Short mmCIF file of C-alpha atoms in Angstrom, two decimals:
data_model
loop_
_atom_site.label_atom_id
_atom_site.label_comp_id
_atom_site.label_asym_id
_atom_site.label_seq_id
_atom_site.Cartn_x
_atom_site.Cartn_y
_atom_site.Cartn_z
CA UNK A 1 151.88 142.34 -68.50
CA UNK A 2 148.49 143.78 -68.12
CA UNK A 3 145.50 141.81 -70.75
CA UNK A 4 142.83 143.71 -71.47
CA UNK A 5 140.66 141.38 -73.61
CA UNK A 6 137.45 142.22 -75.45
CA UNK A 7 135.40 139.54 -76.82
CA UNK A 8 134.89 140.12 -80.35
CA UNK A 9 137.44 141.76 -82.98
CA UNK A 10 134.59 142.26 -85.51
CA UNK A 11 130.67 142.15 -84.94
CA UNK A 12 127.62 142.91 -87.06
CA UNK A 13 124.02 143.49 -85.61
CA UNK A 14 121.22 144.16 -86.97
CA UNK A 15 119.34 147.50 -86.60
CA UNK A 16 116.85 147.07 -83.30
CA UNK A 17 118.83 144.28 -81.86
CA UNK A 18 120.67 144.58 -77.91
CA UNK A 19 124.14 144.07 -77.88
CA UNK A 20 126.19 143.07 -76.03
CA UNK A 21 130.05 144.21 -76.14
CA UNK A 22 132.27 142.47 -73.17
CA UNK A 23 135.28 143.56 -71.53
CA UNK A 24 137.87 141.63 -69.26
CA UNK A 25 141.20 142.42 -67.47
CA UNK A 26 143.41 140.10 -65.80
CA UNK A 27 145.01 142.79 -63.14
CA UNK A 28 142.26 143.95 -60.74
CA UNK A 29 142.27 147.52 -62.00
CA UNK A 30 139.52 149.34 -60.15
CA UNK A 31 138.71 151.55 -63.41
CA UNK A 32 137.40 150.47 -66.35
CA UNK A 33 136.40 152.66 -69.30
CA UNK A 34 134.59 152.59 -72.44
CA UNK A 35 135.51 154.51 -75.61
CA UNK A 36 134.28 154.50 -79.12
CA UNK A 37 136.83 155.39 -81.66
CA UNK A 38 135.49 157.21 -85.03
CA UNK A 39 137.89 158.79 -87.84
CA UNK A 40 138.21 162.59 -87.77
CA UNK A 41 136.94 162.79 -84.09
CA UNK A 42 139.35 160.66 -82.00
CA UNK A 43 138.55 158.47 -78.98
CA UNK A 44 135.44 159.79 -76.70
CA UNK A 45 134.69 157.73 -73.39
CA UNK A 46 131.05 156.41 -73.43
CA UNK A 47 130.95 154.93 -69.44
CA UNK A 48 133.36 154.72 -66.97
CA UNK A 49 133.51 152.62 -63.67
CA UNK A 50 135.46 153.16 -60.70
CA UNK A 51 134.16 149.98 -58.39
CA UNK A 52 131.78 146.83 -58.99
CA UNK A 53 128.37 148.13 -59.48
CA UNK A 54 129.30 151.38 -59.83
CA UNK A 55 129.43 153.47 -63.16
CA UNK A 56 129.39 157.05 -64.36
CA UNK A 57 128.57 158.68 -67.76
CA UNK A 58 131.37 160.06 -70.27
CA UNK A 59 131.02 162.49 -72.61
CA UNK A 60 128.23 160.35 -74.96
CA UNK A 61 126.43 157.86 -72.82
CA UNK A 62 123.13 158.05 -74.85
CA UNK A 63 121.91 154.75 -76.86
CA UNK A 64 124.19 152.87 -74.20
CA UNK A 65 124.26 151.19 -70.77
CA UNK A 66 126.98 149.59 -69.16
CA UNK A 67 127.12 146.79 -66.37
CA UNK A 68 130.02 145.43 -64.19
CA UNK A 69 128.82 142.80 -61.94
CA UNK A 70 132.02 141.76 -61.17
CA UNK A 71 135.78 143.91 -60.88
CA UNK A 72 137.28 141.75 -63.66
CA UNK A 73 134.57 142.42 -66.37
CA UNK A 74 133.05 145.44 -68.05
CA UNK A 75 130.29 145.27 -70.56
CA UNK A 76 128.29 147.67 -72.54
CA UNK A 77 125.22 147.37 -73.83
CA UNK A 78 123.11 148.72 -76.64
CA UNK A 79 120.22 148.88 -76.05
CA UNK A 80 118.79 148.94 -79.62
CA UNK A 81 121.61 149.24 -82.09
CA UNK A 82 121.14 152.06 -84.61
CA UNK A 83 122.90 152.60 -87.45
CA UNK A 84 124.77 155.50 -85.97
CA UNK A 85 126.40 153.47 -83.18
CA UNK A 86 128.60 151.46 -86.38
CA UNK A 87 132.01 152.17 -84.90
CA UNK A 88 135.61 150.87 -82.99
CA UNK A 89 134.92 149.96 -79.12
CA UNK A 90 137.61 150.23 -76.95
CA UNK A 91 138.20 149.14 -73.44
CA UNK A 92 140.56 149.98 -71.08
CA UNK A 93 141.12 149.98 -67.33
CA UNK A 94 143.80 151.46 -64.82
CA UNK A 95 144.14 151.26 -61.05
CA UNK A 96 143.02 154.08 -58.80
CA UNK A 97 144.85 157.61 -59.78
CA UNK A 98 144.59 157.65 -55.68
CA UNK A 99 147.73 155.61 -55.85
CA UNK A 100 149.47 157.83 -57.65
CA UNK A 101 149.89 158.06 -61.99
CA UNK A 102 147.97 155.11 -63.63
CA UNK A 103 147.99 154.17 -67.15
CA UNK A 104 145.61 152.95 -68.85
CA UNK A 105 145.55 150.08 -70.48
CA UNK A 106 143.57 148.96 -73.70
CA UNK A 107 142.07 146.40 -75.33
CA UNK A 108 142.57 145.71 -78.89
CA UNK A 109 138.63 147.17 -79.78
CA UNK A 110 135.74 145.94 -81.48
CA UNK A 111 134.69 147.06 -84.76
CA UNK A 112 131.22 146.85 -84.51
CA UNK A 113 128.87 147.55 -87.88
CA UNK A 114 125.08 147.78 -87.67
CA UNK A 115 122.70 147.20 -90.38
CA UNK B 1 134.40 172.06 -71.29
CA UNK B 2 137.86 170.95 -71.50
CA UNK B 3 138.73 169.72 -75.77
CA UNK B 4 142.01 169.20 -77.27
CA UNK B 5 142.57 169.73 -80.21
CA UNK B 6 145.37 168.44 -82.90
CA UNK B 7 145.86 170.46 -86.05
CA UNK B 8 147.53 168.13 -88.03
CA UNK B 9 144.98 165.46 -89.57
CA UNK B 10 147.10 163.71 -91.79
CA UNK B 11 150.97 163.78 -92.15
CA UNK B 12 153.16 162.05 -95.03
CA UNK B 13 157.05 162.10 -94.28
CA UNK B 14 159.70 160.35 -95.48
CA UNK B 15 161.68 158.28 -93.74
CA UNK B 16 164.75 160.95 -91.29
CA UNK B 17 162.10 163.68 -91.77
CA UNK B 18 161.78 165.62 -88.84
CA UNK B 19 158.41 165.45 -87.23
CA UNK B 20 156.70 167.53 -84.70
CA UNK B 21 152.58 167.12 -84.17
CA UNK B 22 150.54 170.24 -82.51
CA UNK B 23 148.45 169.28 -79.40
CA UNK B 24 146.57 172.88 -77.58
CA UNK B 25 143.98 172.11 -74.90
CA UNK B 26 141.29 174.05 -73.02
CA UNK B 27 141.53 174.32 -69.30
CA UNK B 28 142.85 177.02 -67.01
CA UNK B 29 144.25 174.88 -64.09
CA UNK B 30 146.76 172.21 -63.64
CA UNK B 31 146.71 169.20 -66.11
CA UNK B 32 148.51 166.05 -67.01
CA UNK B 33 149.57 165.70 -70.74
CA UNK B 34 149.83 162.55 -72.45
CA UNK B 35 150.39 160.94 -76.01
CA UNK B 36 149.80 157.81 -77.40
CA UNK B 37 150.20 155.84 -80.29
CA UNK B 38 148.42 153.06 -81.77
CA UNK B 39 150.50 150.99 -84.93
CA UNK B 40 148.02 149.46 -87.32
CA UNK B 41 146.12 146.74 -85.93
CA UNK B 42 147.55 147.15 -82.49
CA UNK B 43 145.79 148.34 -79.37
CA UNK B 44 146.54 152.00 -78.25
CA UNK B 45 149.90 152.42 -76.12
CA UNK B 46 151.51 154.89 -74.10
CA UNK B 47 154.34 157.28 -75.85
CA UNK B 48 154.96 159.81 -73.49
CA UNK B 49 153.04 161.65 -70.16
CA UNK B 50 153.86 164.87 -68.65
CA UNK B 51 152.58 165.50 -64.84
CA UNK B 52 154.99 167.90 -63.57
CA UNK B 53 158.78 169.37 -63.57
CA UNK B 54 160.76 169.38 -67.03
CA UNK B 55 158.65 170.47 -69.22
CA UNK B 56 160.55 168.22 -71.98
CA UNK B 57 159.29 165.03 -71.85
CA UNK B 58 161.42 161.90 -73.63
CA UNK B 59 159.29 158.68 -74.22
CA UNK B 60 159.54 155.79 -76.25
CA UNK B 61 160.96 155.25 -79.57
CA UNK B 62 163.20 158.21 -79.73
CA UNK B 63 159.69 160.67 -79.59
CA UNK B 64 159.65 163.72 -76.85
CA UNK B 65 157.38 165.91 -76.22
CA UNK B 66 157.55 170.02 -75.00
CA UNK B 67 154.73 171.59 -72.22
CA UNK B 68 154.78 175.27 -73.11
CA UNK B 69 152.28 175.94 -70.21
CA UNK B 70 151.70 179.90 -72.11
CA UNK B 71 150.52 178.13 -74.94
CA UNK B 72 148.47 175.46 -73.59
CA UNK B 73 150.51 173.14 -75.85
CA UNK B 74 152.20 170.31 -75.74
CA UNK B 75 153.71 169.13 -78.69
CA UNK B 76 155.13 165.82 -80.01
CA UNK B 77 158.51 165.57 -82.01
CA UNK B 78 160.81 163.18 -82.86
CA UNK B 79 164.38 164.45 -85.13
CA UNK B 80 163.74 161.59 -87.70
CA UNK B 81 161.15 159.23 -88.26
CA UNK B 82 161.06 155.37 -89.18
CA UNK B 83 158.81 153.66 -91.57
CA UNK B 84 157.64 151.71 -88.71
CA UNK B 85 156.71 155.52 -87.31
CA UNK B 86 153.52 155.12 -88.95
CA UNK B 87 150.86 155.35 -86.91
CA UNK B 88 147.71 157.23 -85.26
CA UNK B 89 148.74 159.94 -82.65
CA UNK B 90 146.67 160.72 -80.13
CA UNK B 91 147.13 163.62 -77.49
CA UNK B 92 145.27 163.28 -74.51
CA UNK B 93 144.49 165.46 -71.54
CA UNK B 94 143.61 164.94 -67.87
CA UNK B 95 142.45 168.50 -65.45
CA UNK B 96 144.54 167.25 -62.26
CA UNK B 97 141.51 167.41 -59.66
CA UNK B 98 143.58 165.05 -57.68
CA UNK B 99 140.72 162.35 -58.22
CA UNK B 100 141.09 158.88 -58.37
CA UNK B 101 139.55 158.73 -61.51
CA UNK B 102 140.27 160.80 -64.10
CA UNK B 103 139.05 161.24 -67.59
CA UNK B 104 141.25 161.41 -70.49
CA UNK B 105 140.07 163.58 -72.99
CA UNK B 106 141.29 162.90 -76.48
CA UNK B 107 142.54 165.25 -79.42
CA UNK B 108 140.82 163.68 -83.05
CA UNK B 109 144.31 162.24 -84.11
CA UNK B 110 147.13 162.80 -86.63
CA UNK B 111 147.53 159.74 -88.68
CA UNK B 112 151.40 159.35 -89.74
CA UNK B 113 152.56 157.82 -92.69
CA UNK B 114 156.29 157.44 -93.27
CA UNK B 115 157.07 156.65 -96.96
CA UNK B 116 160.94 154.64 -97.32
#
């Protein structure tokens, strides 16, 4: 069964701070995706990666930055949490559509609040 | 841009209610059609995914789902819901550029709540 695990259930920052959110799965997806999750406006992808090192911008990249240094592990950053960024992460990765229909697969999220 | 949008924010049923959730998208060409669920405090699943060919969909659970291709809808409906029905809906939509990755783009979500 596929795991994708994110590091924190629950985190609270302070307002300036870089943070850190982390992402692993344990099925060498290619893709890997970031999504934050806010009532009323449904799930809206932040990053998305398609290969180590590699990484494009969703729909609302701004305030973030992502990194993946290695195919297992998928991390966004913050650069300097603002208030406005207090919301659900949510990872999730698939394999290459290339091979045909791929799900994908999420994490449980992080609810992250900033101060 | 491509946006799907769900008209239903909230639904209350009770439980052997009939339920159907609106999903309409944007985009002219070919797309694949999903839903998925998430249960409270559980990560989002799967229901149900349309790509091609019968445009009646059966998933999970007992839910289906109808492409009306004219209408740029694709609807969710199950003939009578569970208590343990409740749950976030989300439709999701994919333009089939025959990429190997491609975007979902989510509706805003109906949250269900069954009452026993």
């Amino acid at each position: 069964d596929v795991k994708v695990t994110q590091s924190s259930r629950y985190l609270v920052k302070r307002t300036g701070e870089k943070v850190f959110l982390e992402c692993v799965q344990d099925m060498d997806h290619e893709n890997m995706f970031w999504y934050r999750q806010d009532p009323g406006l449904g799930l809206r992808l932040i990053y998305f990666s398609y290969d180590v090192k590699m990484k494009e911008k969703g729909d609302i990249p701004e305030g973030y930055s992502v990194s993946r240094e290695k195919k297992e592990r998928f991390s966004l950053i913050l650069e300097s949490a603002s208030t406005n960024q207090t919301s659900m992460y949510l990872c999730a990765s698939s394999l290459l559509w290339g091979q045909g229909y791929q799900p994908q697969h999420f994490g449980d999220g992080t609810r992250l609040s900033i101060l | 841009a491509q946006s799907v949008s769900q008209h239903n924010h909230h639904v209350i049923l009770s439980e052997a209610a009939s339920l159907e959730l609106g999903c309409n998208y944007s985009y002219g060409g070919t797309v694949n059609l999903f839903w998925y669920v998430q249960y409270p405090g559980q990560h989002l699943q799967l229901l149900l995914k349309y790509f091609s060919g019968d445009p009646l969909v059966k998933g999970i659970k007992g839910f289906e789902a109808e492409f009306i291709k004219s209408k740029f809808s694709f609807n969710l409906r199950k003939p009578s819901v569970q208590w343990s029905d409740t749950a976030e809906y989300f439709c999701a939509v994919t333009p089939n550029y025959g990429g190997a990755t491609n975007k979902l783009i989510f509706g805003t979500g109906t949250l269900l709540a069954v009452q026993p």
